[in-house]
Coordinates of C-alpha atoms and ligand atoms in Angstrom, one line a residue:
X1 CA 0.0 0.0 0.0
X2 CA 1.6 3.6 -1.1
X3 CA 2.0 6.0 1.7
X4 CA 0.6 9.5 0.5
X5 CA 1.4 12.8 1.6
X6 CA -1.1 15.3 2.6
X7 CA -1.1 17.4 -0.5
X8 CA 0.0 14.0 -2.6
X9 CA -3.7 12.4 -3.7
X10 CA -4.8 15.0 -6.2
X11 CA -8.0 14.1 -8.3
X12 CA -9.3 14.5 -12.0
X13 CA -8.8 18.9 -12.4
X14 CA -6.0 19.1 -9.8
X15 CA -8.7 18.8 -6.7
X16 CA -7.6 17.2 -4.1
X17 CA -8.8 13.7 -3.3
X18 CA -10.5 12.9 -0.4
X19 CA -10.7 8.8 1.1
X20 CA -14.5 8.3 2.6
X21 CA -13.5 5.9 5.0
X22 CA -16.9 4.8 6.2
X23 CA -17.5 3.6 10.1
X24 CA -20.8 2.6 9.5
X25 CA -20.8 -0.6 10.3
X26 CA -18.8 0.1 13.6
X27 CA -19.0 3.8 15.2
X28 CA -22.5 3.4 13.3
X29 CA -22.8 0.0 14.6
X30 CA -22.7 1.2 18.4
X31 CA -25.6 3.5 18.1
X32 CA -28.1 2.4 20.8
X33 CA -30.6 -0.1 19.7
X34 CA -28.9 -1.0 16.7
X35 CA -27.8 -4.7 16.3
X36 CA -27.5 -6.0 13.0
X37 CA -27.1 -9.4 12.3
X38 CA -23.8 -10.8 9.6
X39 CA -26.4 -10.8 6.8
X40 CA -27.8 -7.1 7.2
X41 CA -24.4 -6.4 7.7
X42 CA -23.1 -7.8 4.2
X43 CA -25.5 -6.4 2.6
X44 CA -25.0 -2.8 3.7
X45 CA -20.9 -3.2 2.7
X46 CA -21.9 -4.6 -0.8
X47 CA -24.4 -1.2 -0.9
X48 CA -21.0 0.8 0.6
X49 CA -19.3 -0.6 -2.1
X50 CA -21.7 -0.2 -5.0
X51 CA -22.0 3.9 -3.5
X52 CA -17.3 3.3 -4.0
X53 CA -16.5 4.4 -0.9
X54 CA -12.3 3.8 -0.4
X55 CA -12.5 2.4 3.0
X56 CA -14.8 0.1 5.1
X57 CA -14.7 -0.1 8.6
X58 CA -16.6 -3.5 8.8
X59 CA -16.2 -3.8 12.8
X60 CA -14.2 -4.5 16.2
X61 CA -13.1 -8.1 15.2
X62 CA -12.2 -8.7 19.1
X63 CA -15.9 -7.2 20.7
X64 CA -17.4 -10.9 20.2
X65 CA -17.6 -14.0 17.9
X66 CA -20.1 -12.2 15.9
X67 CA -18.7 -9.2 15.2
X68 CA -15.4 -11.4 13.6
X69 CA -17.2 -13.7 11.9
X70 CA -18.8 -10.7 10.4
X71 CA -16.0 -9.1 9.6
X72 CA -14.4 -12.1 8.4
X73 CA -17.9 -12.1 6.0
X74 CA -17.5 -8.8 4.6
X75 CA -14.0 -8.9 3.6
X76 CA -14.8 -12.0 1.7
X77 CA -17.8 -10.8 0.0
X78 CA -16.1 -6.8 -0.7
X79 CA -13.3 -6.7 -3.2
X80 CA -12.9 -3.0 -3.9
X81 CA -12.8 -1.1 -1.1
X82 CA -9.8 -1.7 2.0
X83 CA -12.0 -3.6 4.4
X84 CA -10.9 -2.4 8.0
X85 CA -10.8 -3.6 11.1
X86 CA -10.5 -2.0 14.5
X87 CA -8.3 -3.0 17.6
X88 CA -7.3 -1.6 20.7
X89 CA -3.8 -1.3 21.2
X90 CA -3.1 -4.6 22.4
X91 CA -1.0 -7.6 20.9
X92 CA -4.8 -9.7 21.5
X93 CA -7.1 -7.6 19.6
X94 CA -4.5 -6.7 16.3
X95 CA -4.1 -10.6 16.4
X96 CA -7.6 -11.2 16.7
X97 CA -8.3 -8.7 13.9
X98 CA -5.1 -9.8 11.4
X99 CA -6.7 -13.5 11.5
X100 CA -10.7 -11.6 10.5
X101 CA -9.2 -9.8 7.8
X102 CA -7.1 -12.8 6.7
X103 CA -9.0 -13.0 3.5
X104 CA -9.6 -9.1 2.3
X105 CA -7.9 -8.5 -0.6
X106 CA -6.8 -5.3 0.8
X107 CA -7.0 -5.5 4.7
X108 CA -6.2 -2.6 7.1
X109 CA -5.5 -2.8 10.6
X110 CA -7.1 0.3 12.3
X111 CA -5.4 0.3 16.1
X112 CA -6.1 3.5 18.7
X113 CA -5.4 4.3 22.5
X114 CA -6.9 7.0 24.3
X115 CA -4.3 10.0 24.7
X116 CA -6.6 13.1 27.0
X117 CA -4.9 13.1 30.3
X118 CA -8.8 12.0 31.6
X119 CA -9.0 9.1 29.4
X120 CA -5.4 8.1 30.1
X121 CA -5.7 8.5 34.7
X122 CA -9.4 7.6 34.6
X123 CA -10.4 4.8 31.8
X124 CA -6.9 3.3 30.9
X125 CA -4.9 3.8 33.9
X126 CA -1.7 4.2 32.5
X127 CA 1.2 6.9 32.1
X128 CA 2.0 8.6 29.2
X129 CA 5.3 6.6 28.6
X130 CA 3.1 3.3 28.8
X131 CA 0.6 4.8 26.2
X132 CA 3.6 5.9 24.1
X133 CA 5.3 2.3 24.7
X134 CA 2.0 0.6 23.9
X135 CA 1.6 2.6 20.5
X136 CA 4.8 1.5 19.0
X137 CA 4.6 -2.2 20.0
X138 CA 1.0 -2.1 18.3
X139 CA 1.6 -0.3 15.1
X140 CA 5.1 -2.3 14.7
X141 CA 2.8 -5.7 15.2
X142 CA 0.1 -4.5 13.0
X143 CA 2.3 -3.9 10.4
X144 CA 3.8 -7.2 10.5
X145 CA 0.2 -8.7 9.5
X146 CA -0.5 -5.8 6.8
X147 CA 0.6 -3.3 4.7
X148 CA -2.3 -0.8 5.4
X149 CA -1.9 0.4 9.1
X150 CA -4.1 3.3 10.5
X151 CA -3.8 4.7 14.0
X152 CA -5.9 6.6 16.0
X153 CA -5.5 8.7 19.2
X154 CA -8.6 8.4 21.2
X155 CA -10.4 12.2 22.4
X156 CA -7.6 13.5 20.8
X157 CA -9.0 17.1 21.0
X158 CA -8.5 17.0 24.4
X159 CA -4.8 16.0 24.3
X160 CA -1.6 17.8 24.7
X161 CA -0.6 18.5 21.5
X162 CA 3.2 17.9 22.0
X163 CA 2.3 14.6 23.7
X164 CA 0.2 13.7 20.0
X165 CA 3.0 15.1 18.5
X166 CA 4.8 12.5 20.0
X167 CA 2.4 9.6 19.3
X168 CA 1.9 10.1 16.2
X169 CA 5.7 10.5 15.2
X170 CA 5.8 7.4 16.9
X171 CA 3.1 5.2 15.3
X172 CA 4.4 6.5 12.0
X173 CA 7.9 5.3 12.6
X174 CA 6.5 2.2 13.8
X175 CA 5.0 1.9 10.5
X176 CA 1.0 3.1 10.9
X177 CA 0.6 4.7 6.9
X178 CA -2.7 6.8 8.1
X179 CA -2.5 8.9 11.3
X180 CA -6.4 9.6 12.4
X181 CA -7.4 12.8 14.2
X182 CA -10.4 12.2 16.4
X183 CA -13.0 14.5 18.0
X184 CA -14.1 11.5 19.9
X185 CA -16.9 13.9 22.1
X186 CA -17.5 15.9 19.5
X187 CA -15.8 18.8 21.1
X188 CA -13.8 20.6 18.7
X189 CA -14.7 23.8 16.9
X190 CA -13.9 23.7 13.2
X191 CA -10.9 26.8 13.3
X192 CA -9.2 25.1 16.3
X193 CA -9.4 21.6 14.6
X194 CA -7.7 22.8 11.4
X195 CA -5.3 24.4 13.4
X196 CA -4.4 21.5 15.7
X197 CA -4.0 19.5 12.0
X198 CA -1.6 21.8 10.4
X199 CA 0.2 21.8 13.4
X200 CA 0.5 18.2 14.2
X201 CA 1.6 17.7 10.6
X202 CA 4.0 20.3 10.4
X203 CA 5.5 18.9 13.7
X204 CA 5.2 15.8 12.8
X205 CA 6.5 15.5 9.1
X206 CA 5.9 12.2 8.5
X207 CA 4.7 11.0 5.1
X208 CA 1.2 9.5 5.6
X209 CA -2.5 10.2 4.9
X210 CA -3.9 12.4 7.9
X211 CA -7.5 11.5 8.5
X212 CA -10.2 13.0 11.0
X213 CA -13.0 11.6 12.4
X214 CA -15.6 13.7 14.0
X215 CA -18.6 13.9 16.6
X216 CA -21.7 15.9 16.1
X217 CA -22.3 16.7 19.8
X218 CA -22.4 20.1 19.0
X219 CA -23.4 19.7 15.6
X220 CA -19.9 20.5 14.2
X221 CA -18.8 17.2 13.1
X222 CA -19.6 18.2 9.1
X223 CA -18.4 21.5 10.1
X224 CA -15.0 19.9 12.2
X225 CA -14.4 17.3 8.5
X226 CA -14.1 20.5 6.3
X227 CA -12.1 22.3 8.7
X228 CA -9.7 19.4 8.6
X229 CA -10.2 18.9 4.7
X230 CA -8.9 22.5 4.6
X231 CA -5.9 21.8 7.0
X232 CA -4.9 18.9 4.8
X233 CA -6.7 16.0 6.0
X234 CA -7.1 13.3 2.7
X235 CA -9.6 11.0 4.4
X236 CA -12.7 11.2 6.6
X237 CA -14.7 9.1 8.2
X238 CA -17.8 8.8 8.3
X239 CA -21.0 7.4 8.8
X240 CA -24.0 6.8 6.1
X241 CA -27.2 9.2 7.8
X242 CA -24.6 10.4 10.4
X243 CA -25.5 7.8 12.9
X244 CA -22.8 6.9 15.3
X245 CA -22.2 7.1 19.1
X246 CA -24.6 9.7 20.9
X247 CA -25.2 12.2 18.4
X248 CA -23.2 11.0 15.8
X249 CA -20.5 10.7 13.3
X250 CA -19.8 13.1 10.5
X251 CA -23.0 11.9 7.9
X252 CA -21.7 10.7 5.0
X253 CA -24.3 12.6 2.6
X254 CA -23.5 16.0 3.9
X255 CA -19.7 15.8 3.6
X256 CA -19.4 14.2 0.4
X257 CA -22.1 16.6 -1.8
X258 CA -20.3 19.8 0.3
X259 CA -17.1 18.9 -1.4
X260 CA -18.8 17.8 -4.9
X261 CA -21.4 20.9 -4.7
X262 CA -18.5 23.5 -3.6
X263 CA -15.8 21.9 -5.4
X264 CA -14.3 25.0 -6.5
X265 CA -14.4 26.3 -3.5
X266 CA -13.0 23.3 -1.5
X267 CA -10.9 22.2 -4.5
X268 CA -11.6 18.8 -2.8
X269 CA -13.7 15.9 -4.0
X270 CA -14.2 12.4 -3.1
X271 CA -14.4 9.0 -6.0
X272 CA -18.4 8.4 -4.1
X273 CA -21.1 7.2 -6.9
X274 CA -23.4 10.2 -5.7
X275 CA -26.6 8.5 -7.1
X276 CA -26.4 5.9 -5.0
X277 CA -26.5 8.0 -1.8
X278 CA -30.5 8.0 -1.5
X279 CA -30.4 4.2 -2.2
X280 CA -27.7 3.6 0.5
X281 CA -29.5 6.1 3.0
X282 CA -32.6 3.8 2.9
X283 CA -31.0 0.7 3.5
X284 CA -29.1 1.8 6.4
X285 CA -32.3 3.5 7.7
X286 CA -34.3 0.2 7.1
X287 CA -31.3 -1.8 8.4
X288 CA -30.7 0.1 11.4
X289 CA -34.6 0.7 12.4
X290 CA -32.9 4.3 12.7
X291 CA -35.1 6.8 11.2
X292 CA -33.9 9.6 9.0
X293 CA -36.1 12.5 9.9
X294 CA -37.5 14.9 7.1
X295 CA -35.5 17.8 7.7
X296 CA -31.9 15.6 6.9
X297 CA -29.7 17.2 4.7
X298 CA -29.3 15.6 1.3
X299 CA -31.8 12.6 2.3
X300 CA -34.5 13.6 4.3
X301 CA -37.8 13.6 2.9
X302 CA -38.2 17.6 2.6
X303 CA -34.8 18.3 1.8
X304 CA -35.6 18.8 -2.1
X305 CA -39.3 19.8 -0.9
X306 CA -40.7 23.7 -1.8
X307 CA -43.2 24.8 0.6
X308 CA -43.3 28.3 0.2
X309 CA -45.5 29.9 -2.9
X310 CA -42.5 32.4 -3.7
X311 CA -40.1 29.5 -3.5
X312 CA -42.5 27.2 -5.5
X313 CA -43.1 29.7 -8.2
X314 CA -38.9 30.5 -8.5
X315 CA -38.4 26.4 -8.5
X316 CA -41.0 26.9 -11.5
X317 CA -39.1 28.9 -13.2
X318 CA -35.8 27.7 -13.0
X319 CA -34.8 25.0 -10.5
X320 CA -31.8 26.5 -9.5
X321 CA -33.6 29.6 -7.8
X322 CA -33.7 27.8 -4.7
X323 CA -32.0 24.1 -5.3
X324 CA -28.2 24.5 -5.3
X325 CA -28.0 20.7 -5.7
X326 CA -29.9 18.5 -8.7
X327 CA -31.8 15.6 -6.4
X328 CA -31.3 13.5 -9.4
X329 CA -27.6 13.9 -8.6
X330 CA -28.4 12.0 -5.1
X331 CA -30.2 9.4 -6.6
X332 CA -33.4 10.9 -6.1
X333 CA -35.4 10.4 -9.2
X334 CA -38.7 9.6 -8.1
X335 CA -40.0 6.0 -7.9
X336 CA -40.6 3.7 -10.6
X337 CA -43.0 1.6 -11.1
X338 CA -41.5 -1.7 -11.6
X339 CA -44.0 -4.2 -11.1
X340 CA -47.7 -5.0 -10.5
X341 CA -50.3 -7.7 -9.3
X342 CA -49.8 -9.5 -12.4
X343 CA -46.1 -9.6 -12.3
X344 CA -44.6 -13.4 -11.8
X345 CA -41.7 -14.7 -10.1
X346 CA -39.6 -14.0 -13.2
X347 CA -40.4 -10.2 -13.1
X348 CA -39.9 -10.0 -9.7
X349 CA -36.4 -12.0 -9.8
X350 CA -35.5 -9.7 -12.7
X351 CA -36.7 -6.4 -10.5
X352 CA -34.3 -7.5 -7.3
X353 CA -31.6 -8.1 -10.1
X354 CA -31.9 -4.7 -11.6
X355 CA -32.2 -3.3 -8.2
X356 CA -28.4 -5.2 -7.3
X357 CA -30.5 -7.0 -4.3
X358 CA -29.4 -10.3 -4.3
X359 CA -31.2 -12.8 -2.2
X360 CA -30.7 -17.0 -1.5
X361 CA -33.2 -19.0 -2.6
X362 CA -35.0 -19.1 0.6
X363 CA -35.1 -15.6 0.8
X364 CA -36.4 -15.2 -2.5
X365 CA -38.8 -17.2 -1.7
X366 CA -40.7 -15.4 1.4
X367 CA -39.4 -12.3 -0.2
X368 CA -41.9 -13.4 -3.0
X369 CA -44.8 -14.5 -0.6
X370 CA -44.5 -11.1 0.5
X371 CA -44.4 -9.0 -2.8
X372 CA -47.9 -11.0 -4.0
X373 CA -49.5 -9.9 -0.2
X374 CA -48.6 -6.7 -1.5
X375 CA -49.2 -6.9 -5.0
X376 CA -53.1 -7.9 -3.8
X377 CA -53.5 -4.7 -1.9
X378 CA -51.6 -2.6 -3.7
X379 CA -51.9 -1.9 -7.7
X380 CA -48.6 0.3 -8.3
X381 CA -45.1 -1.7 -6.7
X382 CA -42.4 1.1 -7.3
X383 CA -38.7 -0.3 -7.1
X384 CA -38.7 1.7 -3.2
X385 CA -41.4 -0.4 -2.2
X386 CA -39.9 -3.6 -3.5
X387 CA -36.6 -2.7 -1.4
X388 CA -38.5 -2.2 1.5
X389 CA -40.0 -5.3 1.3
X390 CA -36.8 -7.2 0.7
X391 CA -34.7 -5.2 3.4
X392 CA -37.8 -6.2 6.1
X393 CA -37.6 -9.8 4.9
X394 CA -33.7 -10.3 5.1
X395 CA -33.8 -8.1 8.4
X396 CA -35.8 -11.5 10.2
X397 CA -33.5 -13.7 8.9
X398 CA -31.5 -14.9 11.9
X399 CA -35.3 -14.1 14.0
X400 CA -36.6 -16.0 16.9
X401 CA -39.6 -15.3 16.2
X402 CA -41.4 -15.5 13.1
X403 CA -45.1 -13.6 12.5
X404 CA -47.5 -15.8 10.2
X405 CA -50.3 -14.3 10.8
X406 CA -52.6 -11.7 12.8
X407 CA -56.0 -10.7 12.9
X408 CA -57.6 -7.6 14.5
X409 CA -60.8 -6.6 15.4
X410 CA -62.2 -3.2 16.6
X411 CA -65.4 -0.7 16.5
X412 CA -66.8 2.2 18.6
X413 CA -68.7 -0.2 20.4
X414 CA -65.9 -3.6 20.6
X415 CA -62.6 -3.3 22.6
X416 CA -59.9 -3.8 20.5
X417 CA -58.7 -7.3 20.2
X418 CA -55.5 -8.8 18.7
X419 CA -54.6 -12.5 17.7
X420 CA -51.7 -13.5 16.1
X421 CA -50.3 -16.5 15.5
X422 CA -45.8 -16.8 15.6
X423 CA -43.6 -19.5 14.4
X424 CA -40.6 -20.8 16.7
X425 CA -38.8 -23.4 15.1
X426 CA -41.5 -25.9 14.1
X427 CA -43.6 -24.6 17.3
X428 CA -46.9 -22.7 16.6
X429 CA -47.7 -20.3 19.2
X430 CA -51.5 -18.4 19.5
X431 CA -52.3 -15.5 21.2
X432 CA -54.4 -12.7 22.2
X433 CA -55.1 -9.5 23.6
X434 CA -57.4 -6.3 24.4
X435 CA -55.8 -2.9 23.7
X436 CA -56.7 0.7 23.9
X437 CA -56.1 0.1 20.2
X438 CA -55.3 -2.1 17.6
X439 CA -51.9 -1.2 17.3
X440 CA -51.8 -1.8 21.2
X441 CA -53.7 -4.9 21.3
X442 CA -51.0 -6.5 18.2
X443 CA -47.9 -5.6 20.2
X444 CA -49.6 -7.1 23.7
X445 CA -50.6 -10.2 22.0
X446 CA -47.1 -10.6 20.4
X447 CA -45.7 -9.8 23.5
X448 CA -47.1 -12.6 25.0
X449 CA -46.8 -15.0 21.8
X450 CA -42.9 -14.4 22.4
X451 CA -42.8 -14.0 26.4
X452 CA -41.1 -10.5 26.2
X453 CA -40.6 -8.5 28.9
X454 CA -40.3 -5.0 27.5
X455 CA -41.0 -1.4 27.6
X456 CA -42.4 -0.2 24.3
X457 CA -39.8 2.9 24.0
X458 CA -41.5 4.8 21.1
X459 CA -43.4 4.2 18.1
X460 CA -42.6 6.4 15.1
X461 CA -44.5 5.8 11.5
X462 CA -44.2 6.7 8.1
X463 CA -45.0 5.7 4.7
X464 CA -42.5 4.5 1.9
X465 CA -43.6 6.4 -0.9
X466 CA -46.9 8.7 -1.3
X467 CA -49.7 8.0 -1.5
X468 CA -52.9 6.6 -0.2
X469 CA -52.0 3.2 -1.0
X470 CA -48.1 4.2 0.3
X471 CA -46.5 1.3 2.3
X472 CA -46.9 1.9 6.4
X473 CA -42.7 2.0 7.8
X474 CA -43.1 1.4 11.5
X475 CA -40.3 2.3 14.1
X476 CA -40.5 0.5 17.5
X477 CA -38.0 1.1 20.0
X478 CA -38.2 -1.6 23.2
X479 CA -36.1 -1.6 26.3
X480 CA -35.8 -4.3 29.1
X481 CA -35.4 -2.9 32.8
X482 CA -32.2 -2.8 34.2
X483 CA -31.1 -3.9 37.4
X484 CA -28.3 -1.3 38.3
X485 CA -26.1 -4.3 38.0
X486 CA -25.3 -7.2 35.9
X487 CA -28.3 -7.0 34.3
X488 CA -28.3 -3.7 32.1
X489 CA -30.8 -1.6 30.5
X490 CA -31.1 -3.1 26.7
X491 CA -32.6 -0.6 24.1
X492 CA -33.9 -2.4 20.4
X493 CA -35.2 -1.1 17.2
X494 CA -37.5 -2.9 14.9
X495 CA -38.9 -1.7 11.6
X496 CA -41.7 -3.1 9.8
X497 CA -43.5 -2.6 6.3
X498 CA -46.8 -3.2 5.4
X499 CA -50.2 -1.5 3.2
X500 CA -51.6 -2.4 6.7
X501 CA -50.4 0.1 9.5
X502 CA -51.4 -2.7 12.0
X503 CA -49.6 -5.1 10.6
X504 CA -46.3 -3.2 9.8
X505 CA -46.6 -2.5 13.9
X506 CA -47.0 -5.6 14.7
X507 CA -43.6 -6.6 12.5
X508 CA -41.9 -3.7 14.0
X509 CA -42.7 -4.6 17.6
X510 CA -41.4 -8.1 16.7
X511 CA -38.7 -7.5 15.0
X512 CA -37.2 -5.2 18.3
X513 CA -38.5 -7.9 20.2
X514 CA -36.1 -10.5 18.2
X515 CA -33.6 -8.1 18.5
X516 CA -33.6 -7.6 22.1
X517 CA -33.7 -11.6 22.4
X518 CA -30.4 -11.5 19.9
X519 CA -28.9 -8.8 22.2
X520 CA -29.5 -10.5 25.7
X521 CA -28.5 -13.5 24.9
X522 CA -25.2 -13.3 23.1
X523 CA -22.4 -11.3 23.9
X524 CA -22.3 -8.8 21.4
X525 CA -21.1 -5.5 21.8
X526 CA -24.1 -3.3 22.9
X527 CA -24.5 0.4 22.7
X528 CA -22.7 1.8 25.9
X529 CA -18.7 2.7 25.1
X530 CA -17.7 1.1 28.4
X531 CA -18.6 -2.6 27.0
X532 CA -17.4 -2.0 24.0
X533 CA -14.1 -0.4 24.9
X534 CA -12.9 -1.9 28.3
X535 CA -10.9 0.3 30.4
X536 CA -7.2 -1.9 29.8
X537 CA -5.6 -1.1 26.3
Ligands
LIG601 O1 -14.4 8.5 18.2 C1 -13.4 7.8 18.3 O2 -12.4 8.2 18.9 C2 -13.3 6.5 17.6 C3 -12.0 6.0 17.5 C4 -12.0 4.5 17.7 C5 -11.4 6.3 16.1 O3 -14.3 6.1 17.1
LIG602 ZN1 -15.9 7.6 16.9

């Protein structure tokens, strides 16, 4: 792998050319309630792929025996981008993660330590020379498993900047070929994170890509990546909707159409497919259960939306008067129509293939039951609707709990009532239940189908496309009580698609309920930093 210079990747036009490095699948990963099983997570690094971003962080190979084996999944299923993975600086976790990435065709080793004189006295417990020590062993034994070594210093905006200094001159000697400027809490302001850059690499003069990797607790983490852009950063990470630990990572989206839309301003672009940013946006929304709400930049439902008369006359006019960005540019075309209630299994195979969704046969098969439900309810199947069906049914596939059917009933003058029937294994299980609603009495009866014990968190809906005939998109979020001790508070998200608003609820609540059984009963990172990264290095 070629070590770069700051100024050295220059793109088509003399811009400079920035690597998306997307943590998606990692800092995205650790958002609360999401937990995505190897298959969702495949299928959201073939999407990264398709959408060409350079790197993908596919996860924290060490965290549990799911998160490797995923790994180990996506870097044998993605061949273009660098498939990272992370480790702490410890001789355990780079081994662990060497032996993940064994068969990437282009494998990176992404180590970090914590370097804030808090993170070092209160998580890691270690002096500086330890850190510094621990730093140079790591990076020297990554590099003897790859070419491609990042490192990271943890909450580094709240470090001494000669002690970085220091760090990073030594992970570069030690071979690391990216150095990675965090804003771990999101605490930077954009002038003073340039300026720390362009004075950690002036001190530090090493050739190698400098990369940053921002928080949006204070909204600043687009804000904190062009800052660092400007200072001579030549990657950023990133996450697709800007999900990511608390608030956030730097969204995807917004950074890469900034540079593209103000390229001659920024003199910066990236190598990302733009058109396939809505696409991408919607699987990881669908994916994640994480909603992306209507006021997103770039992909939320009003972003290309005129309300006002004067702005929907100008728009009129000319488009530009008030768009400074085409939404078919961001793969936002509109729907098409792809298929109908006539449509066979040949039209419908053909429709996944054109849409790049490939399924097993099994899949393809309930994925099928489920498009001729729809087809008999609905006239018009446009290619979103077809993905949203597909993404809901390959989100159950590692599920519990399966929903074959439900029936409601209701009036002004009946209390509501609920039956459904699940699937465990070859076990049928019945039940049912009164609500103040149908939507209440569904989730109480599937509560008790699957024995869940669980707070329903909140209950977002929305449609797919519009329309009165518009698919029903469901968000549940369930929690389990925590004891204050071993047993923690666990937070899930389900999402669930339907023409029936009912029943997409009752998938939702189901599909959060399967992912809370997931979460409690392996040992898979969950959502709180302190699991994920233990206090010792
Ligand atoms: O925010 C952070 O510091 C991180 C590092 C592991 C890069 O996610
Ligand atoms: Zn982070």
């Amino acid at each position: 792998m070629a070590v770069t210079s700051g100024e050295g990747d220059v793109g088509p036009g003399g811009d400079a050319r920035v690597k998306i490095f997307d943590t998606t699948l990692r800092d995205g990963e650790q958002s609360p309630g999401i937990s995505l099983n190897l298959r969702e997570k495949v299928e959201i690094a073939e999407q990264l792929a398709r959408l060409g971003v350079d790197v993908i962080e596919a996860g924290f190979p060490i965290a549990s025996q799911g998160e490797t084996e995923a790994v180990q999944a996506i870097a044998k299923s993605v061949t273009g981008p660098v498939v990272a993975g992370l480790a702490r600086c410890d001789p355990r976790d780079i081994d662990c993660a060497a032996e993940a990435l064994a068969v990437a065709s282009r494998p990176r080793i992404h180590t970090f330590i914590a370097t804030s004189e808090i993170h070092m006295k209160a998580k890691l417990k270690l002096t500086p020379a330890q850190v510094l020590s621990a730093v140079k062993e790591s990076c020297g034994r990554a590099r003897r498993h790859v070419n491609d070594v990042e490192f990271s210093c943890e909450d580094a905006t709240r470090s001494d900047p000669e002690f970085l200094v220091e760090v990073f001159g030594a992970a570069a000697r030690a071979g690391a070929t990216t150095l990675n400027l965090p804003d771990t809490v999101g605490y930077a302001l954009p002038e003073e994170f340039a300026a720390l850059l362009t004075y950690l690499r002036s001190e530090v003069g090493r050739e190698v890509t400098w990369s940053v990797h921002t928080h949006d607790d204070l909204g600043l983490a687009v804000a904190n990546a062009m800052a660092g852009i400007s200072a001579g950063a030549r990657q950023v990470e990133v996450a697709v909707n800007g999900i990511g630990e608390r608030a956030g990572n730097c969204s995807l989206e917004e950074i890469v159409m900034a540079l593209r839309t103000r390229r001659s301003a920024s003199r910066s672009d990236t190598a990302i497919a733009t058109k396939e940013i809505a696409r991408t946006s919607r699987l990881v929304s669908m994916l994640t259960g994480y909603p992306v709400p209507p006021n997103k930049a770039i992909v939320g439902a009003n972003a290309f939306a005129h309300e006002a008369g004067i702005h929907q006359h100008g728009v009129m006019m000319d488009r530009t008067t008030y768009e400074i960005m085409d939404p078919v540019d961001v793969g936002l075309e509109g729907s098409r129509i792809v298929l109908g209630k006539h449509s066979g299994r040949h039209a419908f195979v053909k429709a996944l293939e054109d849409l790049g969704l490939s399924l097993n046969k099994e899949e393809m098969a309930r994925a099928f039951t489920r498009f001729k439900a729809m087809a008999d309810r609905k006239i018009r199947i446009t290619d979103v609707d077809l993905e949203a069906i597909v993404v809901d049914e390959l989100a159950s596939d590692e599920d519990d709990y399966e929903l074959v059917s439900i029936q409601v009933a209701g009036g002004t003058h009946l209390s509501p009532t609920a039956t459904v029937r699940l699937r465990r294994g070859d076990e049928m299980i019945d039940e049912s239940a009164i609500g103040d609603g149908m939507i209440d009495a569904a989730c109480g009866a599937i509560q008790r189908a699957a024995g869940i014990d669980a707070r329903l968190e909140s209950f977002t809906v929305s449609s797919v496309t519009g329309g009165i005939d518009a698919l029903g998109d469901v968000t549940i979020v369930l929690a389990t009580q925590g004891d204050g001790g071993d047993r923690p508070e666990r937070r899930a998200t389900g999402r669930g698609v339907s023409t029936d608003v009912v029943e997409a609820s009752a998938r939702a609540y189901l599909s959060a309920a399967n992912r809370l059984i997931r979460i409690t009963t392996s040992i898979a990172p969950t959502s709180s930093p302190s699991s994920v990264y233990p206090s010792s290095p």
